[in-house]
């Protein structure tokens, strides 16, 4: 093992998991930003907490499994073994807990003057205390299932991330333990007058002794177990004749019983009780985390729904309404417009509505022959499914490639697949051993004997909810060349052919990575010839060692590289002689940065792609991904404008240093928040969308903010 570790070059790379935790650090820093509205700061604390939950379920769970493997596992970016990685993770997480707890207390205190108060039992008036006790007795007690844990009552299974009250009990001189699971069906809090509230688990904790009336309660606390959720459907054997949907239902049941990887404790818990829990759960002391803030913070969103309009105006971001994009005339049929010109939408600045209207229009268009689409995640209520089902019922050939293995959305996707099949759609489940993560839709028409294609390529999911929260790009084009490639893609997927050839689309797992390496090599060759060269990448994560090494090679050859990476980035920039021409920055703001852009070259000559893949090995080698070239010059100009805004952000942007740590971008000029600027731009554009389109190709959008940028830089 040591010989292999010595071969790992870590001069310009860093551990993936520690990089993930640095992203979580950037999220929690938003909660500390006094310019962020108070309730939004509370939501950032909740987001940080849910991110950390997923980190333990997926990444810590995966590494935990590796510690039991007979194979040698050494991380290719840090040279650490799984046990060394876990040790580094647990050490890095504890300060984040302390920071989260301190910020939570601070934000709660600042919210109190506005009437938003999480109460303790001690703060209740006698009248309120009686009312809460009645609620416990009449509403909670009938659905609670307290249990003594002793020789006759075995320690129960604790579902992952469920809340439980644990108690040390004593009777007749003997000590035992008690458990009260908090059912997920219960409301997370009891709202008193105004926005004063108590969390349900705190109510149960206070009156838990009433459920164990024959015992003396020595101590009590709220606990939650986080279990490994990194289970692969391909690792489980199929039964003969079993279809993949039934197999996935079995896999989901198994996930619920995987090994614990973390124990969280809120409240006073004796060393004996902690030791007992660790023994039962087979956890080490370094896997136990004490928290002063509530363990589950998802209630924050339910609490937000209770705010009055006046309170929301004071405590939350101003309402943002996604706008109609420039290039599409509102109220007119979309298919003829897209046949005339390509259209680019940038969520959530633009609404997903035009794409949904396009599908609805296609469902009722007598000239449409088929609609084909890949789906990875959908909202719990999805108009897209309604329109696809309507198309099938109208006699269109509708093919849906539904990925059932989208982690934590499996059950939702199974339900949607069944609904689509009932409507007459052909539902496929992707390729064995490869998740289908691409976002592509193809509408095929026949008009006057000629076949027409409308292809939509996206960087994010067809999820109507997250399209209002995540930044993603959506390209709709009638290019015959792109349409032919898209048709070939769906034909290949329906026959489980992953190695198909395409003229324009870059398709993983066999065509994307090699082509990206070639494009980087192209810029390297330009640099060697003294020609203008540049690479811009906007992705969510960078972990693929081959691509990291190729980017370092490009930097060493003289290529200027800018990388806007939201989350994990295993490449460290600014290392003299290795990555000193690479700039890495991250933007964490109101919206989750999710769009993917790959650009190679300078100005009008640059080759620009939009796609679904991050620079991660799982995307480039173990998933079906699609990236599409942007052929329309006007759309490329739009994208250059977006990139310019992102690169000019000096409010929410943080730059990575050679040590892998992030620091705010220096404000050398007037403040520019790219997300705020794009919202303002979308408002300016919407009025233009109400006018008839010009006959020629529309001028590049972004004049409003291009002029703003020029003013900021003092250029004419």
JSON list of C-alpha atoms in Angstrom, two decimals, residues 514-711:
[
{"chain": "A", "resi": 514, "resn": "UNK", "atom": "CA", "xyz": [-11.89, 11.83, -24.71]},
{"chain": "A", "resi": 515, "resn": "UNK", "atom": "CA", "xyz": [-13.41, 14.75, -26.59]},
{"chain": "A", "resi": 516, "resn": "UNK", "atom": "CA", "xyz": [-12.88, 17.09, -23.61]},
{"chain": "A", "resi": 517, "resn": "UNK", "atom": "CA", "xyz": [-9.25, 15.98, -23.43]},
{"chain": "A", "resi": 518, "resn": "UNK", "atom": "CA", "xyz": [-8.91, 16.70, -27.16]},
{"chain": "A", "resi": 519, "resn": "UNK", "atom": "CA", "xyz": [-10.40, 20.17, -26.73]},
{"chain": "A", "resi": 520, "resn": "UNK", "atom": "CA", "xyz": [-7.94, 20.94, -23.92]},
{"chain": "A", "resi": 521, "resn": "UNK", "atom": "CA", "xyz": [-5.12, 19.63, -26.13]},
{"chain": "A", "resi": 522, "resn": "UNK", "atom": "CA", "xyz": [-6.31, 22.02, -28.82]},
{"chain": "A", "resi": 523, "resn": "UNK", "atom": "CA", "xyz": [-5.79, 24.97, -26.49]},
{"chain": "A", "resi": 524, "resn": "UNK", "atom": "CA", "xyz": [-2.40, 23.60, -25.46]},
{"chain": "A", "resi": 525, "resn": "UNK", "atom": "CA", "xyz": [-1.34, 23.51, -29.12]},
{"chain": "A", "resi": 526, "resn": "UNK", "atom": "CA", "xyz": [-2.52, 27.10, -29.61]},
{"chain": "A", "resi": 527, "resn": "UNK", "atom": "CA", "xyz": [-0.45, 28.19, -26.62]},
{"chain": "A", "resi": 528, "resn": "UNK", "atom": "CA", "xyz": [2.64, 26.50, -28.02]},
{"chain": "A", "resi": 529, "resn": "UNK", "atom": "CA", "xyz": [2.10, 28.31, -31.32]},
{"chain": "A", "resi": 530, "resn": "UNK", "atom": "CA", "xyz": [1.65, 31.65, -29.57]},
{"chain": "A", "resi": 531, "resn": "UNK", "atom": "CA", "xyz": [-2.02, 31.91, -30.59]},
{"chain": "A", "resi": 532, "resn": "UNK", "atom": "CA", "xyz": [-4.81, 33.27, -28.35]},
{"chain": "A", "resi": 533, "resn": "UNK", "atom": "CA", "xyz": [-6.09, 30.49, -26.11]},
{"chain": "A", "resi": 534, "resn": "UNK", "atom": "CA", "xyz": [-8.40, 30.21, -23.12]},
{"chain": "A", "resi": 535, "resn": "UNK", "atom": "CA", "xyz": [-10.50, 27.69, -21.22]},
{"chain": "A", "resi": 536, "resn": "UNK", "atom": "CA", "xyz": [-13.55, 28.53, -19.11]},
{"chain": "A", "resi": 537, "resn": "UNK", "atom": "CA", "xyz": [-15.35, 25.82, -17.16]},
{"chain": "A", "resi": 538, "resn": "UNK", "atom": "CA", "xyz": [-18.49, 26.17, -15.06]},
{"chain": "A", "resi": 539, "resn": "UNK", "atom": "CA", "xyz": [-19.26, 22.92, -13.23]},
{"chain": "A", "resi": 540, "resn": "UNK", "atom": "CA", "xyz": [-20.43, 21.75, -9.84]},
{"chain": "A", "resi": 541, "resn": "UNK", "atom": "CA", "xyz": [-17.51, 19.46, -9.02]},
{"chain": "A", "resi": 542, "resn": "UNK", "atom": "CA", "xyz": [-14.02, 18.57, -10.29]},
{"chain": "A", "resi": 543, "resn": "UNK", "atom": "CA", "xyz": [-12.64, 15.18, -9.20]},
{"chain": "A", "resi": 544, "resn": "UNK", "atom": "CA", "xyz": [-11.64, 13.32, -12.40]},
{"chain": "A", "resi": 545, "resn": "UNK", "atom": "CA", "xyz": [-7.89, 12.79, -12.08]},
{"chain": "A", "resi": 546, "resn": "UNK", "atom": "CA", "xyz": [-7.30, 12.54, -15.85]},
{"chain": "A", "resi": 547, "resn": "UNK", "atom": "CA", "xyz": [-9.02, 15.86, -16.53]},
{"chain": "A", "resi": 548, "resn": "UNK", "atom": "CA", "xyz": [-7.28, 17.50, -13.55]},
{"chain": "A", "resi": 549, "resn": "UNK", "atom": "CA", "xyz": [-3.87, 16.44, -14.88]},
{"chain": "A", "resi": 550, "resn": "UNK", "atom": "CA", "xyz": [-4.75, 17.59, -18.39]},
{"chain": "A", "resi": 551, "resn": "UNK", "atom": "CA", "xyz": [-5.81, 21.03, -17.08]},
{"chain": "A", "resi": 552, "resn": "UNK", "atom": "CA", "xyz": [-2.54, 21.29, -15.13]},
{"chain": "A", "resi": 553, "resn": "UNK", "atom": "CA", "xyz": [-0.70, 20.41, -18.32]},
{"chain": "A", "resi": 554, "resn": "UNK", "atom": "CA", "xyz": [-2.57, 23.18, -20.14]},
{"chain": "A", "resi": 555, "resn": "UNK", "atom": "CA", "xyz": [-1.63, 25.67, -17.41]},
{"chain": "A", "resi": 556, "resn": "UNK", "atom": "CA", "xyz": [2.01, 24.67, -17.72]},
{"chain": "A", "resi": 557, "resn": "UNK", "atom": "CA", "xyz": [1.80, 25.18, -21.50]},
{"chain": "A", "resi": 558, "resn": "UNK", "atom": "CA", "xyz": [0.55, 28.76, -21.02]},
{"chain": "A", "resi": 559, "resn": "UNK", "atom": "CA", "xyz": [-3.25, 28.40, -21.31]},
{"chain": "A", "resi": 560, "resn": "UNK", "atom": "CA", "xyz": [-5.23, 30.78, -19.09]},
{"chain": "A", "resi": 561, "resn": "UNK", "atom": "CA", "xyz": [-7.94, 28.75, -17.35]},
{"chain": "A", "resi": 562, "resn": "UNK", "atom": "CA", "xyz": [-10.85, 30.06, -15.29]},
{"chain": "A", "resi": 563, "resn": "UNK", "atom": "CA", "xyz": [-13.01, 27.58, -13.39]},
{"chain": "A", "resi": 564, "resn": "UNK", "atom": "CA", "xyz": [-16.27, 28.47, -11.67]},
{"chain": "A", "resi": 565, "resn": "UNK", "atom": "CA", "xyz": [-16.77, 25.41, -9.44]},
{"chain": "A", "resi": 566, "resn": "UNK", "atom": "CA", "xyz": [-19.63, 25.51, -6.97]},
{"chain": "A", "resi": 567, "resn": "UNK", "atom": "CA", "xyz": [-18.70, 22.57, -4.74]},
{"chain": "A", "resi": 568, "resn": "UNK", "atom": "CA", "xyz": [-15.91, 20.00, -4.73]},
{"chain": "A", "resi": 569, "resn": "UNK", "atom": "CA", "xyz": [-12.70, 20.90, -6.53]},
{"chain": "A", "resi": 570, "resn": "UNK", "atom": "CA", "xyz": [-9.76, 18.54, -6.09]},
{"chain": "A", "resi": 571, "resn": "UNK", "atom": "CA", "xyz": [-7.51, 20.74, -8.26]},
{"chain": "A", "resi": 572, "resn": "UNK", "atom": "CA", "xyz": [-5.57, 23.41, -6.34]},
{"chain": "A", "resi": 573, "resn": "UNK", "atom": "CA", "xyz": [-4.80, 26.50, -8.43]},
{"chain": "A", "resi": 574, "resn": "UNK", "atom": "CA", "xyz": [-1.86, 28.86, -8.22]},
{"chain": "A", "resi": 575, "resn": "UNK", "atom": "CA", "xyz": [0.86, 26.28, -7.57]},
{"chain": "A", "resi": 576, "resn": "UNK", "atom": "CA", "xyz": [4.02, 27.79, -9.14]},
{"chain": "A", "resi": 577, "resn": "UNK", "atom": "CA", "xyz": [5.06, 25.95, -12.27]},
{"chain": "A", "resi": 578, "resn": "UNK", "atom": "CA", "xyz": [2.09, 23.58, -12.06]},
{"chain": "A", "resi": 579, "resn": "UNK", "atom": "CA", "xyz": [-1.28, 25.36, -11.91]},
{"chain": "A", "resi": 580, "resn": "UNK", "atom": "CA", "xyz": [-0.31, 29.03, -11.71]},
{"chain": "A", "resi": 581, "resn": "UNK", "atom": "CA", "xyz": [-2.43, 29.98, -14.76]},
{"chain": "A", "resi": 582, "resn": "UNK", "atom": "CA", "xyz": [-5.58, 28.46, -13.25]},
{"chain": "A", "resi": 583, "resn": "UNK", "atom": "CA", "xyz": [-8.13, 30.51, -11.31]},
{"chain": "A", "resi": 584, "resn": "UNK", "atom": "CA", "xyz": [-10.83, 28.69, -9.32]},
{"chain": "A", "resi": 585, "resn": "UNK", "atom": "CA", "xyz": [-13.73, 30.55, -7.76]},
{"chain": "A", "resi": 586, "resn": "UNK", "atom": "CA", "xyz": [-17.05, 29.57, -6.22]},
{"chain": "A", "resi": 587, "resn": "UNK", "atom": "CA", "xyz": [-20.32, 31.47, -5.92]},
{"chain": "A", "resi": 588, "resn": "UNK", "atom": "CA", "xyz": [-22.71, 30.67, -3.07]},
{"chain": "A", "resi": 589, "resn": "UNK", "atom": "CA", "xyz": [-25.74, 32.91, -3.02]},
{"chain": "A", "resi": 590, "resn": "UNK", "atom": "CA", "xyz": [-29.50, 33.03, -3.10]},
{"chain": "A", "resi": 591, "resn": "UNK", "atom": "CA", "xyz": [-29.68, 30.38, -5.83]},
{"chain": "A", "resi": 592, "resn": "UNK", "atom": "CA", "xyz": [-27.76, 27.13, -6.04]},
{"chain": "A", "resi": 593, "resn": "UNK", "atom": "CA", "xyz": [-25.28, 27.39, -8.91]},
{"chain": "A", "resi": 594, "resn": "UNK", "atom": "CA", "xyz": [-25.93, 24.29, -11.04]},
{"chain": "A", "resi": 595, "resn": "UNK", "atom": "CA", "xyz": [-25.33, 25.18, -14.71]},
{"chain": "A", "resi": 596, "resn": "UNK", "atom": "CA", "xyz": [-22.51, 23.52, -16.67]},
{"chain": "A", "resi": 597, "resn": "UNK", "atom": "CA", "xyz": [-20.63, 25.39, -19.41]},
{"chain": "A", "resi": 598, "resn": "UNK", "atom": "CA", "xyz": [-17.44, 24.28, -21.16]},
{"chain": "A", "resi": 599, "resn": "UNK", "atom": "CA", "xyz": [-15.72, 26.87, -23.35]},
{"chain": "A", "resi": 600, "resn": "UNK", "atom": "CA", "xyz": [-12.49, 26.41, -25.32]},
{"chain": "A", "resi": 601, "resn": "UNK", "atom": "CA", "xyz": [-11.00, 29.32, -27.22]},
{"chain": "A", "resi": 602, "resn": "UNK", "atom": "CA", "xyz": [-11.30, 33.08, -27.36]},
{"chain": "A", "resi": 603, "resn": "UNK", "atom": "CA", "xyz": [-14.14, 35.32, -28.50]},
{"chain": "A", "resi": 604, "resn": "UNK", "atom": "CA", "xyz": [-16.26, 34.38, -31.52]},
{"chain": "A", "resi": 605, "resn": "UNK", "atom": "CA", "xyz": [-13.97, 31.44, -32.29]},
{"chain": "A", "resi": 606, "resn": "UNK", "atom": "CA", "xyz": [-14.55, 29.71, -28.95]},
{"chain": "A", "resi": 607, "resn": "UNK", "atom": "CA", "xyz": [-16.19, 26.30, -28.94]},
{"chain": "A", "resi": 608, "resn": "UNK", "atom": "CA", "xyz": [-18.92, 26.35, -26.30]},
{"chain": "A", "resi": 609, "resn": "UNK", "atom": "CA", "xyz": [-20.84, 23.39, -24.89]},
{"chain": "A", "resi": 610, "resn": "UNK", "atom": "CA", "xyz": [-23.72, 23.03, -22.45]},
{"chain": "A", "resi": 611, "resn": "UNK", "atom": "CA", "xyz": [-24.20, 19.72, -20.72]},
{"chain": "A", "resi": 612, "resn": "UNK", "atom": "CA", "xyz": [-25.26, 17.62, -17.79]},
{"chain": "A", "resi": 613, "resn": "UNK", "atom": "CA", "xyz": [-21.81, 16.37, -16.70]},
{"chain": "A", "resi": 614, "resn": "UNK", "atom": "CA", "xyz": [-19.49, 17.61, -14.02]},
{"chain": "A", "resi": 615, "resn": "UNK", "atom": "CA", "xyz": [-15.77, 16.87, -14.22]},
{"chain": "A", "resi": 616, "resn": "UNK", "atom": "CA", "xyz": [-16.20, 13.85, -11.96]},
{"chain": "A", "resi": 617, "resn": "UNK", "atom": "CA", "xyz": [-15.19, 10.28, -12.78]},
{"chain": "A", "resi": 618, "resn": "UNK", "atom": "CA", "xyz": [-18.72, 9.12, -12.05]},
{"chain": "A", "resi": 619, "resn": "UNK", "atom": "CA", "xyz": [-20.00, 11.53, -14.74]},
{"chain": "A", "resi": 620, "resn": "UNK", "atom": "CA", "xyz": [-17.32, 10.90, -17.34]},
{"chain": "A", "resi": 621, "resn": "UNK", "atom": "CA", "xyz": [-17.04, 7.12, -16.96]},
{"chain": "A", "resi": 622, "resn": "UNK", "atom": "CA", "xyz": [-20.05, 5.71, -15.12]},
{"chain": "A", "resi": 623, "resn": "UNK", "atom": "CA", "xyz": [-23.02, 7.72, -16.34]},
{"chain": "A", "resi": 624, "resn": "UNK", "atom": "CA", "xyz": [-24.78, 8.52, -19.57]},
{"chain": "A", "resi": 625, "resn": "UNK", "atom": "CA", "xyz": [-24.28, 12.26, -20.03]},
{"chain": "A", "resi": 626, "resn": "UNK", "atom": "CA", "xyz": [-24.86, 14.59, -22.97]},
{"chain": "A", "resi": 627, "resn": "UNK", "atom": "CA", "xyz": [-23.12, 17.85, -23.84]},
{"chain": "A", "resi": 628, "resn": "UNK", "atom": "CA", "xyz": [-24.25, 19.90, -26.80]},
{"chain": "A", "resi": 629, "resn": "UNK", "atom": "CA", "xyz": [-22.27, 22.45, -28.83]},
{"chain": "A", "resi": 630, "resn": "UNK", "atom": "CA", "xyz": [-23.78, 25.91, -29.04]},
{"chain": "A", "resi": 631, "resn": "UNK", "atom": "CA", "xyz": [-23.85, 26.55, -32.79]},
{"chain": "A", "resi": 632, "resn": "UNK", "atom": "CA", "xyz": [-25.84, 29.79, -32.89]},
{"chain": "A", "resi": 633, "resn": "UNK", "atom": "CA", "xyz": [-23.53, 32.87, -32.71]},
{"chain": "A", "resi": 634, "resn": "UNK", "atom": "CA", "xyz": [-26.16, 34.91, -30.87]},
{"chain": "A", "resi": 635, "resn": "UNK", "atom": "CA", "xyz": [-26.55, 32.27, -28.17]},
{"chain": "A", "resi": 636, "resn": "UNK", "atom": "CA", "xyz": [-22.77, 32.08, -27.79]},
{"chain": "A", "resi": 637, "resn": "UNK", "atom": "CA", "xyz": [-22.73, 35.84, -27.22]},
{"chain": "A", "resi": 638, "resn": "UNK", "atom": "CA", "xyz": [-25.41, 35.47, -24.57]},
{"chain": "A", "resi": 639, "resn": "UNK", "atom": "CA", "xyz": [-23.31, 32.84, -22.80]},
{"chain": "A", "resi": 640, "resn": "UNK", "atom": "CA", "xyz": [-20.17, 34.99, -22.97]},
{"chain": "A", "resi": 641, "resn": "UNK", "atom": "CA", "xyz": [-22.14, 37.75, -21.28]},
{"chain": "A", "resi": 642, "resn": "UNK", "atom": "CA", "xyz": [-23.28, 35.39, -18.50]},
{"chain": "A", "resi": 643, "resn": "UNK", "atom": "CA", "xyz": [-19.71, 34.18, -18.02]},
{"chain": "A", "resi": 644, "resn": "UNK", "atom": "CA", "xyz": [-18.45, 37.76, -17.85]},
{"chain": "A", "resi": 645, "resn": "UNK", "atom": "CA", "xyz": [-20.94, 38.53, -15.09]},
{"chain": "A", "resi": 646, "resn": "UNK", "atom": "CA", "xyz": [-19.99, 35.44, -13.10]},
{"chain": "A", "resi": 647, "resn": "UNK", "atom": "CA", "xyz": [-16.28, 36.22, -13.40]},
{"chain": "A", "resi": 648, "resn": "UNK", "atom": "CA", "xyz": [-16.89, 39.83, -12.29]},
{"chain": "A", "resi": 649, "resn": "UNK", "atom": "CA", "xyz": [-18.80, 38.92, -9.10]},
{"chain": "A", "resi": 650, "resn": "UNK", "atom": "CA", "xyz": [-17.10, 40.48, -6.07]},
{"chain": "A", "resi": 651, "resn": "UNK", "atom": "CA", "xyz": [-19.92, 40.02, -3.56]},
{"chain": "A", "resi": 652, "resn": "UNK", "atom": "CA", "xyz": [-20.73, 36.31, -3.41]},
{"chain": "A", "resi": 653, "resn": "UNK", "atom": "CA", "xyz": [-17.63, 34.94, -5.15]},
{"chain": "A", "resi": 654, "resn": "UNK", "atom": "CA", "xyz": [-14.87, 33.27, -3.17]},
{"chain": "A", "resi": 655, "resn": "UNK", "atom": "CA", "xyz": [-11.51, 32.40, -4.72]},
{"chain": "A", "resi": 656, "resn": "UNK", "atom": "CA", "xyz": [-9.55, 29.25, -3.92]},
{"chain": "A", "resi": 657, "resn": "UNK", "atom": "CA", "xyz": [-5.95, 29.67, -2.88]},
{"chain": "A", "resi": 658, "resn": "UNK", "atom": "CA", "xyz": [-3.06, 27.27, -3.47]},
{"chain": "A", "resi": 659, "resn": "UNK", "atom": "CA", "xyz": [-3.79, 25.61, -0.11]},
{"chain": "A", "resi": 660, "resn": "UNK", "atom": "CA", "xyz": [-7.34, 24.71, -1.15]},
{"chain": "A", "resi": 661, "resn": "UNK", "atom": "CA", "xyz": [-8.91, 27.26, 1.21]},
{"chain": "A", "resi": 662, "resn": "UNK", "atom": "CA", "xyz": [-11.34, 29.93, -0.01]},
{"chain": "A", "resi": 663, "resn": "UNK", "atom": "CA", "xyz": [-11.35, 33.67, 0.63]},
{"chain": "A", "resi": 664, "resn": "UNK", "atom": "CA", "xyz": [-13.74, 36.40, -0.54]},
{"chain": "A", "resi": 665, "resn": "UNK", "atom": "CA", "xyz": [-12.81, 38.01, -3.85]},
{"chain": "A", "resi": 666, "resn": "UNK", "atom": "CA", "xyz": [-11.33, 41.47, -3.13]},
{"chain": "A", "resi": 667, "resn": "UNK", "atom": "CA", "xyz": [-13.74, 44.31, -3.86]},
{"chain": "A", "resi": 668, "resn": "UNK", "atom": "CA", "xyz": [-11.51, 46.52, -5.97]},
{"chain": "A", "resi": 669, "resn": "UNK", "atom": "CA", "xyz": [-14.44, 48.36, -7.49]},
{"chain": "A", "resi": 670, "resn": "UNK", "atom": "CA", "xyz": [-18.20, 48.81, -7.08]},
{"chain": "A", "resi": 671, "resn": "UNK", "atom": "CA", "xyz": [-20.07, 45.80, -5.73]},
{"chain": "A", "resi": 672, "resn": "UNK", "atom": "CA", "xyz": [-21.38, 43.34, -8.32]},
{"chain": "A", "resi": 673, "resn": "UNK", "atom": "CA", "xyz": [-23.53, 40.39, -7.29]},
{"chain": "A", "resi": 674, "resn": "UNK", "atom": "CA", "xyz": [-23.91, 38.27, -10.46]},
{"chain": "A", "resi": 675, "resn": "UNK", "atom": "CA", "xyz": [-27.15, 36.62, -9.36]},
{"chain": "A", "resi": 676, "resn": "UNK", "atom": "CA", "xyz": [-28.73, 39.95, -8.44]},
{"chain": "A", "resi": 677, "resn": "UNK", "atom": "CA", "xyz": [-27.54, 41.44, -11.74]},
{"chain": "A", "resi": 678, "resn": "UNK", "atom": "CA", "xyz": [-29.07, 38.56, -13.72]},
{"chain": "A", "resi": 679, "resn": "UNK", "atom": "CA", "xyz": [-32.40, 39.01, -11.94]},
{"chain": "A", "resi": 680, "resn": "UNK", "atom": "CA", "xyz": [-32.38, 42.68, -12.88]},
{"chain": "A", "resi": 681, "resn": "UNK", "atom": "CA", "xyz": [-31.49, 41.82, -16.45]},
{"chain": "A", "resi": 682, "resn": "UNK", "atom": "CA", "xyz": [-34.38, 39.35, -16.74]},
{"chain": "A", "resi": 683, "resn": "UNK", "atom": "CA", "xyz": [-36.81, 42.09, -15.69]},
{"chain": "A", "resi": 684, "resn": "UNK", "atom": "CA", "xyz": [-35.41, 44.35, -18.43]},
{"chain": "A", "resi": 685, "resn": "UNK", "atom": "CA", "xyz": [-35.77, 41.56, -21.00]},
{"chain": "A", "resi": 686, "resn": "UNK", "atom": "CA", "xyz": [-39.34, 40.56, -20.23]},
{"chain": "A", "resi": 687, "resn": "UNK", "atom": "CA", "xyz": [-40.78, 43.75, -21.68]},
{"chain": "A", "resi": 688, "resn": "UNK", "atom": "CA", "xyz": [-38.95, 42.98, -24.93]},
{"chain": "A", "resi": 689, "resn": "UNK", "atom": "CA", "xyz": [-40.57, 39.54, -25.04]},
{"chain": "A", "resi": 690, "resn": "UNK", "atom": "CA", "xyz": [-43.98, 41.20, -25.41]},
{"chain": "A", "resi": 691, "resn": "UNK", "atom": "CA", "xyz": [-42.95, 42.76, -28.73]},
{"chain": "A", "resi": 692, "resn": "UNK", "atom": "CA", "xyz": [-42.93, 41.02, -32.14]},
{"chain": "A", "resi": 693, "resn": "UNK", "atom": "CA", "xyz": [-39.49, 39.53, -32.89]},
{"chain": "A", "resi": 694, "resn": "UNK", "atom": "CA", "xyz": [-37.24, 41.24, -35.42]},
{"chain": "A", "resi": 695, "resn": "UNK", "atom": "CA", "xyz": [-36.88, 39.55, -38.79]},
{"chain": "A", "resi": 696, "resn": "UNK", "atom": "CA", "xyz": [-33.12, 39.27, -38.45]},
{"chain": "A", "resi": 697, "resn": "UNK", "atom": "CA", "xyz": [-31.35, 37.31, -35.75]},
{"chain": "A", "resi": 698, "resn": "UNK", "atom": "CA", "xyz": [-31.95, 39.19, -32.46]},
{"chain": "A", "resi": 699, "resn": "UNK", "atom": "CA", "xyz": [-29.11, 41.31, -31.10]},
{"chain": "A", "resi": 700, "resn": "UNK", "atom": "CA", "xyz": [-27.24, 39.70, -28.24]},
{"chain": "A", "resi": 701, "resn": "UNK", "atom": "CA", "xyz": [-29.00, 40.06, -24.96]},
{"chain": "A", "resi": 702, "resn": "UNK", "atom": "CA", "xyz": [-27.33, 41.62, -21.99]},
{"chain": "A", "resi": 703, "resn": "UNK", "atom": "CA", "xyz": [-26.86, 45.20, -23.23]},
{"chain": "A", "resi": 704, "resn": "UNK", "atom": "CA", "xyz": [-28.26, 46.53, -19.98]},
{"chain": "A", "resi": 705, "resn": "UNK", "atom": "CA", "xyz": [-25.64, 44.76, -17.86]},
{"chain": "A", "resi": 706, "resn": "UNK", "atom": "CA", "xyz": [-22.89, 44.95, -20.45]},
{"chain": "A", "resi": 707, "resn": "UNK", "atom": "CA", "xyz": [-23.19, 48.73, -20.17]},
{"chain": "A", "resi": 708, "resn": "UNK", "atom": "CA", "xyz": [-23.20, 48.37, -16.38]},
{"chain": "A", "resi": 709, "resn": "UNK", "atom": "CA", "xyz": [-19.98, 46.34, -16.49]},
{"chain": "A", "resi": 710, "resn": "UNK", "atom": "CA", "xyz": [-18.33, 48.93, -18.71]},
{"chain": "A", "resi": 711, "resn": "UNK", "atom": "CA", "xyz": [-19.31, 51.67, -16.27]}
]
